[in-house]
């Protein structure tokens, strides 16, 4: 069963039905923006049509003018869960991945100002580049993982999952109160300070401890 | 294919024959029919196989007028997770974390083939069919989200937030923009509209969404709700209908 689970979860990109993101979830980002610390996770959805694997470029939609990178720890759900407690949450984790939560800031800023949905700014094609699946047992502690991102060789984001406002069990428990989490769902746990706009021609590299590394070219649509 | 009739002394003999070209044509026809049946069958499983539900807010003129807000200039697009699907036979379950959940009766459009950057002119080629749907919305959550610029996800995406009817094949609908929609709570009519009143029509929505994200087979698009959406509660019975194409009835209970 353990082998079967891992094999299914390794196909999370192909088989998954939703991507759940958490905004403003690093203390360094909260402090940098000088905003109140969220009291509950700020949860949004990205469609699975936004997945991107290494080997294909990030494509910046022509409808957007400002798209930003956000390096994140991804958590792959291994079994269906609803109303799961924090104490039992990790039992439903199949593994992890390194991810980018690309965000069209031009769209998000307008949506936030007018109270509109975040969907288009978060959900465009290639907005969720992900690494290969990292099995649960390969990670001693998901809350002690360094994360980094470089643009054209220059370090732009550097953080550690110890800095998460809401930890992985908190997020799983909170989301599962509202909606059932299913096998192959992906949770994006937030990004450290340093997210910024990038453009066609840039090369984005990022890493998660010694577990995963990714590199993407960027082009316009 | 050819037919020849030979009249002989004791009657007629009819011979059917197939030349090679006809065989090829028949094989193609068979394959096309088989694919069409399979597509319908696939699309009929949109609840099980679909990967996203795309909703459009504020998309009926009657609702725009009733709320006295500017008519949207582009579709207001949001996502609901497929974990929110509900079929008849099971009740709508109101999450304990919410105090005000509202009904919204809608025409659903089931995507039949992958499309990206599709023009309005070609959009309907990618429609497999339709369904009747409810876009249940936790107004308590949405109101707070809209006030603070937060995401709509929890208010729109809770379990059982998307009750849907069986699949309605494309050919069963002459004109998706001439369909009456209605909803009753405990036998009392609460919503009554017609898809002619859509601000953005089905091809507009498909074209607009596909500019931003690829639409895939079995994706569902919820096209908006007429005026009259309101809060309902445990113990209520929700009934709704789409022309003579679909009808649904759901009990409501608390979590």
XYZ file of C-alpha atoms in Angstrom:
476
model
C 0.000 0.000 0.000
C 2.880 2.395 0.791
C 4.378 1.777 -2.661
C 1.014 2.243 -4.331
C 0.367 5.434 -2.439
C 3.678 6.934 -3.406
C 3.175 5.965 -7.021
C -0.227 7.606 -7.163
C 1.017 10.696 -5.389
C 3.960 10.932 -7.784
C 1.319 11.596 -10.428
C -0.260 14.413 -8.463
C 0.130 16.812 -11.388
C -1.805 14.533 -13.713
C -4.353 13.171 -11.259
C -4.905 16.048 -8.866
C -8.155 17.992 -8.872
C -7.259 21.105 -6.979
C -4.448 23.340 -5.812
C -5.081 25.208 -2.569
C -2.882 28.221 -1.868
C -2.316 30.146 1.343
C -1.523 33.850 1.123
C 0.532 35.981 3.534
C 1.852 32.982 5.451
C 5.468 33.900 6.298
C 6.262 36.157 9.284
C 9.017 37.886 7.290
C 6.456 38.825 4.618
C 3.907 39.993 7.209
C 6.539 42.188 8.872
C 7.856 43.543 5.569
C 4.362 44.564 4.474
C 3.556 46.017 7.894
C 0.141 44.376 7.953
C -1.617 42.561 10.813
C -0.703 38.875 11.128
C -3.598 36.830 9.672
C -5.699 35.116 12.354
C -6.796 32.348 9.988
C -5.167 31.045 6.781
C -6.092 33.108 3.701
C -7.093 30.302 1.307
C -7.408 30.551 -2.474
C -7.638 28.090 -5.395
C -5.500 27.606 -8.477
C -6.746 25.281 -11.243
C -4.747 22.197 -12.156
C -4.583 23.542 -15.727
C -1.938 25.930 -14.331
C 0.597 23.182 -13.607
C 3.997 23.389 -15.299
C 6.903 20.930 -15.167
C 10.576 21.610 -15.823
C 11.483 21.502 -19.493
C 8.725 23.859 -20.598
C 8.903 27.610 -20.136
C 6.842 29.902 -17.970
C 4.575 31.753 -20.403
C 3.528 35.252 -19.383
C -0.035 35.909 -20.587
C -0.371 38.875 -22.925
C -3.332 40.100 -20.858
C -1.050 40.763 -17.855
C 1.650 43.394 -17.358
C 3.118 42.403 -13.965
C 3.658 38.776 -12.995
C 5.610 37.947 -9.831
C 7.457 34.836 -8.641
C 6.728 33.239 -5.246
C 8.767 30.208 -4.132
C 6.822 27.810 -1.897
C 6.788 24.444 -0.147
C 4.040 22.283 -1.650
C 2.271 19.554 0.329
C 0.752 16.634 -1.578
C -2.315 15.073 0.027
C -2.217 11.274 0.214
C -5.691 10.394 1.432
C -9.115 11.935 1.533
C -9.801 13.951 4.691
C -12.499 16.207 6.105
C -12.650 17.881 9.522
C -9.251 16.448 10.369
C -7.609 17.641 13.583
C -4.109 19.144 13.657
C -2.972 16.060 15.542
C -4.015 13.733 12.706
C -3.368 16.036 9.759
C 0.084 14.744 8.820
C -1.301 11.210 8.426
C -2.926 12.513 5.228
C 0.271 13.835 3.681
C 1.764 11.714 0.886
C 4.740 13.985 0.363
C 5.921 17.358 -0.841
C 7.204 19.331 -3.790
C 8.923 22.576 -4.574
C 6.547 25.020 -6.248
C 6.160 28.503 -7.597
C 2.885 30.347 -7.039
C 3.138 32.770 -9.955
C 0.829 35.709 -9.471
C -0.303 38.438 -11.856
C 0.058 41.333 -9.438
C -1.612 43.729 -11.884
C -4.755 41.611 -11.683
C -4.532 40.799 -7.948
C -4.076 44.412 -6.926
C -7.192 45.408 -8.887
C -9.153 42.432 -7.547
C -8.208 43.235 -3.952
C -9.164 46.879 -4.392
C -12.617 46.041 -5.767
C -13.320 42.928 -3.694
C -13.209 40.730 -6.775
C -12.082 37.108 -7.071
C -8.365 36.221 -7.294
C -8.889 33.519 -9.867
C -7.465 34.993 -13.070
C -4.443 36.533 -11.386
C -3.558 33.241 -9.696
C -4.921 30.718 -12.190
C -3.409 31.405 -15.618
C -1.661 28.636 -17.570
C 1.891 27.895 -16.267
C 1.142 29.760 -13.010
C 2.083 26.701 -10.909
C 5.512 25.304 -11.807
C 6.264 22.261 -9.624
C 9.153 19.875 -9.051
C 8.933 16.094 -8.944
C 7.201 14.515 -6.004
C 9.237 14.308 -2.766
C 8.103 11.313 -0.659
C 6.992 11.936 2.925
C 9.834 9.902 4.398
C 12.488 11.945 2.576
C 11.654 14.939 4.765
C 12.594 14.836 8.471
C 10.829 18.056 9.381
C 8.787 20.111 6.882
C 9.154 23.086 9.244
C 12.942 23.276 8.971
C 13.418 23.583 5.218
C 15.321 26.421 3.546
C 13.740 27.906 0.405
C 15.477 30.114 -2.134
C 14.854 31.718 -5.508
C 17.206 33.410 -7.970
C 16.472 35.470 -11.053
C 19.282 35.461 -13.606
C 21.644 34.096 -10.977
C 20.817 36.790 -8.415
C 19.294 35.714 -5.074
C 15.859 37.299 -4.595
C 14.071 35.138 -2.032
C 15.594 33.311 0.908
C 13.585 31.912 3.757
C 12.829 28.910 5.892
C 9.606 27.030 6.533
C 10.213 27.530 10.262
C 8.909 31.040 9.537
C 5.434 29.825 8.449
C 2.621 31.647 10.248
C 0.324 28.624 9.904
C 2.176 25.303 9.907
C 1.313 22.395 7.634
C -1.043 20.642 10.123
C -2.788 23.982 10.828
C -3.436 24.535 7.138
C -4.661 21.005 6.451
C -6.951 21.083 9.463
C -8.377 24.509 8.607
C -8.971 23.821 4.924
C -10.491 20.400 5.667
C -13.073 22.068 7.933
C -14.484 23.772 4.857
C -13.811 21.364 2.009
C -12.787 17.751 1.599
C -9.132 17.352 0.667
C -8.550 14.501 -1.773
C -5.617 12.325 -2.766
C -3.320 14.278 -5.111
C -4.579 17.679 -4.024
C -1.693 20.109 -3.623
C -1.414 22.721 -0.895
C 0.901 25.686 -1.512
C 1.986 26.915 1.897
C 2.992 30.502 1.180
C 6.104 32.445 0.202
C 8.815 34.320 2.117
C 9.499 38.028 1.640
C 11.089 39.072 -1.632
C 8.421 38.198 -4.214
C 8.760 40.529 -7.189
C 7.920 40.980 -10.854
C 9.893 39.163 -13.553
C 9.860 39.278 -17.342
C 10.345 37.421 -20.583
C 13.972 36.375 -21.036
C 14.584 35.936 -17.299
C 15.739 32.599 -15.917
C 14.117 31.566 -12.636
C 15.902 29.057 -10.404
C 14.717 27.891 -7.022
C 15.397 25.231 -4.424
C 14.058 23.491 -1.342
C 16.791 22.304 1.059
C 18.683 19.503 -0.724
C 15.391 17.938 -1.799
C 14.515 19.712 -5.029
C 15.746 22.316 -7.452
C 14.079 23.773 -10.549
C 14.997 26.090 -13.389
C 12.628 27.746 -15.832
C 12.994 30.018 -18.828
C 10.394 32.738 -19.241
C 8.760 33.893 -22.452
C 5.837 36.050 -23.475
C 2.677 34.430 -24.795
C -22.160 0.455 -51.380
C -24.195 -0.865 -54.247
C -27.428 -2.743 -54.688
C -28.235 -4.869 -57.680
C -31.482 -6.606 -58.350
C -31.635 -9.568 -60.656
C -35.033 -10.619 -61.749
C -35.080 -14.261 -62.589
C -37.758 -16.719 -63.352
C -38.774 -17.443 -59.785
C -38.384 -14.064 -58.125
C -35.732 -11.483 -57.518
C -32.382 -11.676 -55.986
C -31.108 -8.595 -54.268
C -27.422 -8.286 -53.755
C -25.781 -5.763 -51.504
C -22.176 -5.109 -52.186
C -19.447 -2.999 -50.729
C -16.584 -1.606 -52.712
C -13.384 -0.579 -50.891
C -14.245 3.126 -50.738
C -17.544 2.399 -49.031
C -15.824 0.175 -46.471
C -13.446 2.982 -45.591
C -16.311 5.444 -45.341
C -18.272 3.106 -43.145
C -15.318 2.502 -40.856
C -14.865 6.267 -40.503
C -18.552 6.699 -39.802
C -18.447 3.938 -37.211
C -15.417 5.489 -35.506
C -17.055 8.926 -35.492
C -20.216 7.521 -33.962
C -18.227 5.560 -31.404
C -16.249 8.695 -30.449
C -19.447 10.731 -30.222
C -20.974 8.148 -27.920
C -17.806 8.028 -25.891
C -17.639 11.828 -25.695
C -21.181 11.983 -24.459
C -20.391 9.254 -22.026
C -17.249 11.044 -20.875
C -19.060 14.327 -20.569
C -21.862 12.566 -18.718
C -19.225 11.792 -16.105
C -18.184 15.416 -15.771
C -18.793 15.329 -12.023
C -16.395 12.445 -11.573
C -13.798 13.359 -14.182
C -13.846 17.140 -14.188
C -10.957 19.135 -12.766
C -12.446 22.556 -12.317
C -15.642 24.538 -11.972
C -15.482 28.098 -13.263
C -18.161 30.486 -12.038
C -19.216 33.885 -13.331
C -20.570 36.431 -10.868
C -23.074 39.223 -11.500
C -24.016 37.954 -14.952
C -27.776 38.627 -15.237
C -29.083 42.078 -16.148
C -31.947 41.706 -13.679
C -29.423 41.131 -10.870
C -27.240 44.058 -11.995
C -30.274 46.352 -12.040
C -31.597 45.097 -8.711
C -28.256 45.727 -7.019
C -27.885 49.125 -8.714
C -24.259 48.460 -9.589
C -22.407 49.158 -12.850
C -22.741 46.420 -15.461
C -19.482 44.413 -15.474
C -17.296 45.145 -18.517
C -15.626 41.716 -18.378
C -16.853 38.453 -16.809
C -16.093 38.218 -13.066
C -14.538 34.738 -12.929
C -14.035 32.581 -9.829
C -13.259 28.911 -9.114
C -15.114 26.256 -7.151
C -13.362 22.950 -6.400
C -14.806 19.724 -7.774
C -14.968 18.471 -4.164
C -18.028 20.735 -3.892
C -20.144 18.696 -6.333
C -23.436 17.250 -5.079
C -25.912 14.996 -6.890
C -29.609 14.520 -6.166
C -30.241 11.988 -3.464
C -27.854 13.514 -0.960
C -28.654 16.633 1.039
C -27.105 20.059 0.932
C -25.031 20.291 4.106
C -24.595 23.754 5.600
C -21.113 24.043 7.135
C -21.116 24.888 10.841
C -18.526 27.585 10.188
C -21.052 29.626 8.147
C -24.156 31.506 9.285
C -25.634 32.657 5.954
C -25.655 30.429 2.887
C -27.620 31.489 -0.190
C -29.033 29.595 -3.184
C -28.260 30.634 -6.774
C -29.847 28.706 -9.680
C -27.691 28.599 -12.814
C -27.206 27.153 -16.296
C -24.070 25.011 -16.344
C -22.010 24.467 -19.500
C -19.926 21.284 -19.781
C -16.754 21.591 -21.845
C -16.259 18.809 -24.378
C -12.772 19.471 -25.689
C -9.621 21.254 -24.609
C -9.455 24.880 -25.731
C -7.243 27.907 -25.253
C -7.553 31.370 -26.814
C -10.728 30.270 -28.578
C -12.718 32.949 -30.417
C -16.403 33.583 -29.716
C -17.143 32.234 -33.177
C -15.591 28.854 -32.398
C -16.430 28.630 -28.703
C -19.566 26.506 -28.983
C -17.622 23.805 -30.829
C -16.054 23.026 -27.452
C -19.315 22.545 -25.588
C -20.291 18.942 -24.842
C -23.553 19.866 -23.182
C -25.194 21.474 -20.190
C -26.599 20.916 -16.734
C -28.763 22.617 -14.172
C -26.719 23.795 -11.199
C -26.810 25.658 -7.928
C -23.903 27.919 -7.004
C -24.365 27.869 -3.239
C -22.585 30.779 -1.622
C -21.750 31.517 2.004
C -22.705 35.191 1.947
C -21.292 35.739 5.446
C -17.872 34.754 4.120
C -18.187 36.461 0.713
C -19.254 39.774 2.183
C -16.230 39.779 4.504
C -13.898 38.679 1.692
C -15.169 41.413 -0.637
C -14.765 44.052 2.063
C -11.159 43.091 2.797
C -10.091 42.151 -0.743
C -9.694 38.521 0.251
C -10.208 35.400 -1.874
C -13.710 34.017 -2.471
C -12.645 30.414 -2.155
C -14.091 29.277 1.172
C -17.403 31.044 0.657
C -17.861 29.470 -2.763
C -15.981 26.185 -2.353
C -17.378 24.302 0.644
C -18.561 20.704 0.308
C -22.007 20.401 -1.370
C -21.745 23.983 -2.669
C -22.316 22.835 -6.275
C -25.434 20.666 -6.660
C -25.810 19.612 -10.311
C -28.303 17.705 -12.432
C -27.508 14.930 -14.894
C -25.717 15.863 -18.069
C -27.876 17.425 -20.816
C -26.411 16.670 -24.266
C -25.597 19.578 -26.598
C -28.168 18.502 -29.178
C -30.995 18.491 -26.630
C -30.768 22.287 -26.378
C -31.866 24.393 -29.365
C -30.714 27.686 -27.916
C -28.887 27.994 -24.580
C -29.851 31.685 -24.544
C -33.598 31.054 -24.426
C -33.914 28.838 -21.347
C -36.137 29.642 -18.388
C -34.641 29.023 -14.928
C -36.552 28.829 -11.673
C -36.003 28.026 -8.010
C -38.451 27.376 -5.180
C -37.868 27.114 -1.455
C -40.504 25.047 0.365
C -42.769 25.309 -2.663
C -42.518 29.095 -2.911
C -41.047 30.621 -6.071
C -37.927 32.664 -5.246
C -35.981 32.938 -8.490
C -37.356 33.165 -12.008
C -35.300 34.194 -14.978
C -34.206 33.390 -18.483
C -30.769 32.886 -19.977
C -31.664 35.535 -22.579
C -30.887 37.942 -19.738
C -27.214 36.899 -19.468
C -24.836 39.853 -19.547
C -22.067 37.697 -21.052
C -23.359 34.892 -23.265
C -21.931 31.383 -23.303
C -19.463 31.998 -26.194
C -18.311 35.257 -24.536
C -17.547 33.446 -21.294
C -15.752 30.527 -22.925
C -13.673 32.853 -25.083
C -12.764 35.147 -22.168
C -11.853 32.390 -19.731
C -9.856 30.501 -22.370
C -7.704 33.606 -22.924
C -6.414 33.192 -19.392
C -6.536 29.456 -18.747
C -6.951 26.290 -20.770
C -10.429 24.814 -20.507
C -10.416 21.025 -20.449
C -12.908 18.279 -21.216
C -15.344 17.912 -18.304
C -14.708 21.386 -16.931
C -17.971 23.022 -15.864
C -18.813 26.682 -16.346
C -21.525 28.171 -14.124
C -22.988 31.082 -16.042
C -24.498 33.204 -13.276
C -27.819 33.560 -11.458
C -30.900 35.768 -11.917
C -32.133 38.171 -9.263
C -33.680 36.634 -6.145
C -30.770 34.779 -4.545
C -31.295 34.610 -0.783
C -30.337 32.785 2.385
C -31.838 29.384 3.199
C -31.594 27.078 6.207
C -31.608 23.552 7.521
C -34.992 21.886 6.992
C -35.733 23.826 3.804
C -36.428 21.989 0.545
C -34.857 23.528 -2.561
C -36.349 22.751 -5.972
C -35.179 24.206 -9.254
C -35.578 23.699 -12.977
C -34.145 24.524 -16.387
C -36.787 24.725 -19.151
C -38.098 21.172 -19.662
C -34.567 19.830 -19.623
C -33.808 19.277 -15.945
C -35.283 19.516 -12.495
C -33.703 18.939 -9.092
C -34.813 18.760 -5.483
C -32.598 18.840 -2.399
C -33.139 18.628 1.314
C -30.989 20.849 3.516
C -29.375 19.946 6.811
C -26.771 21.397 9.133
C -23.322 19.838 9.303
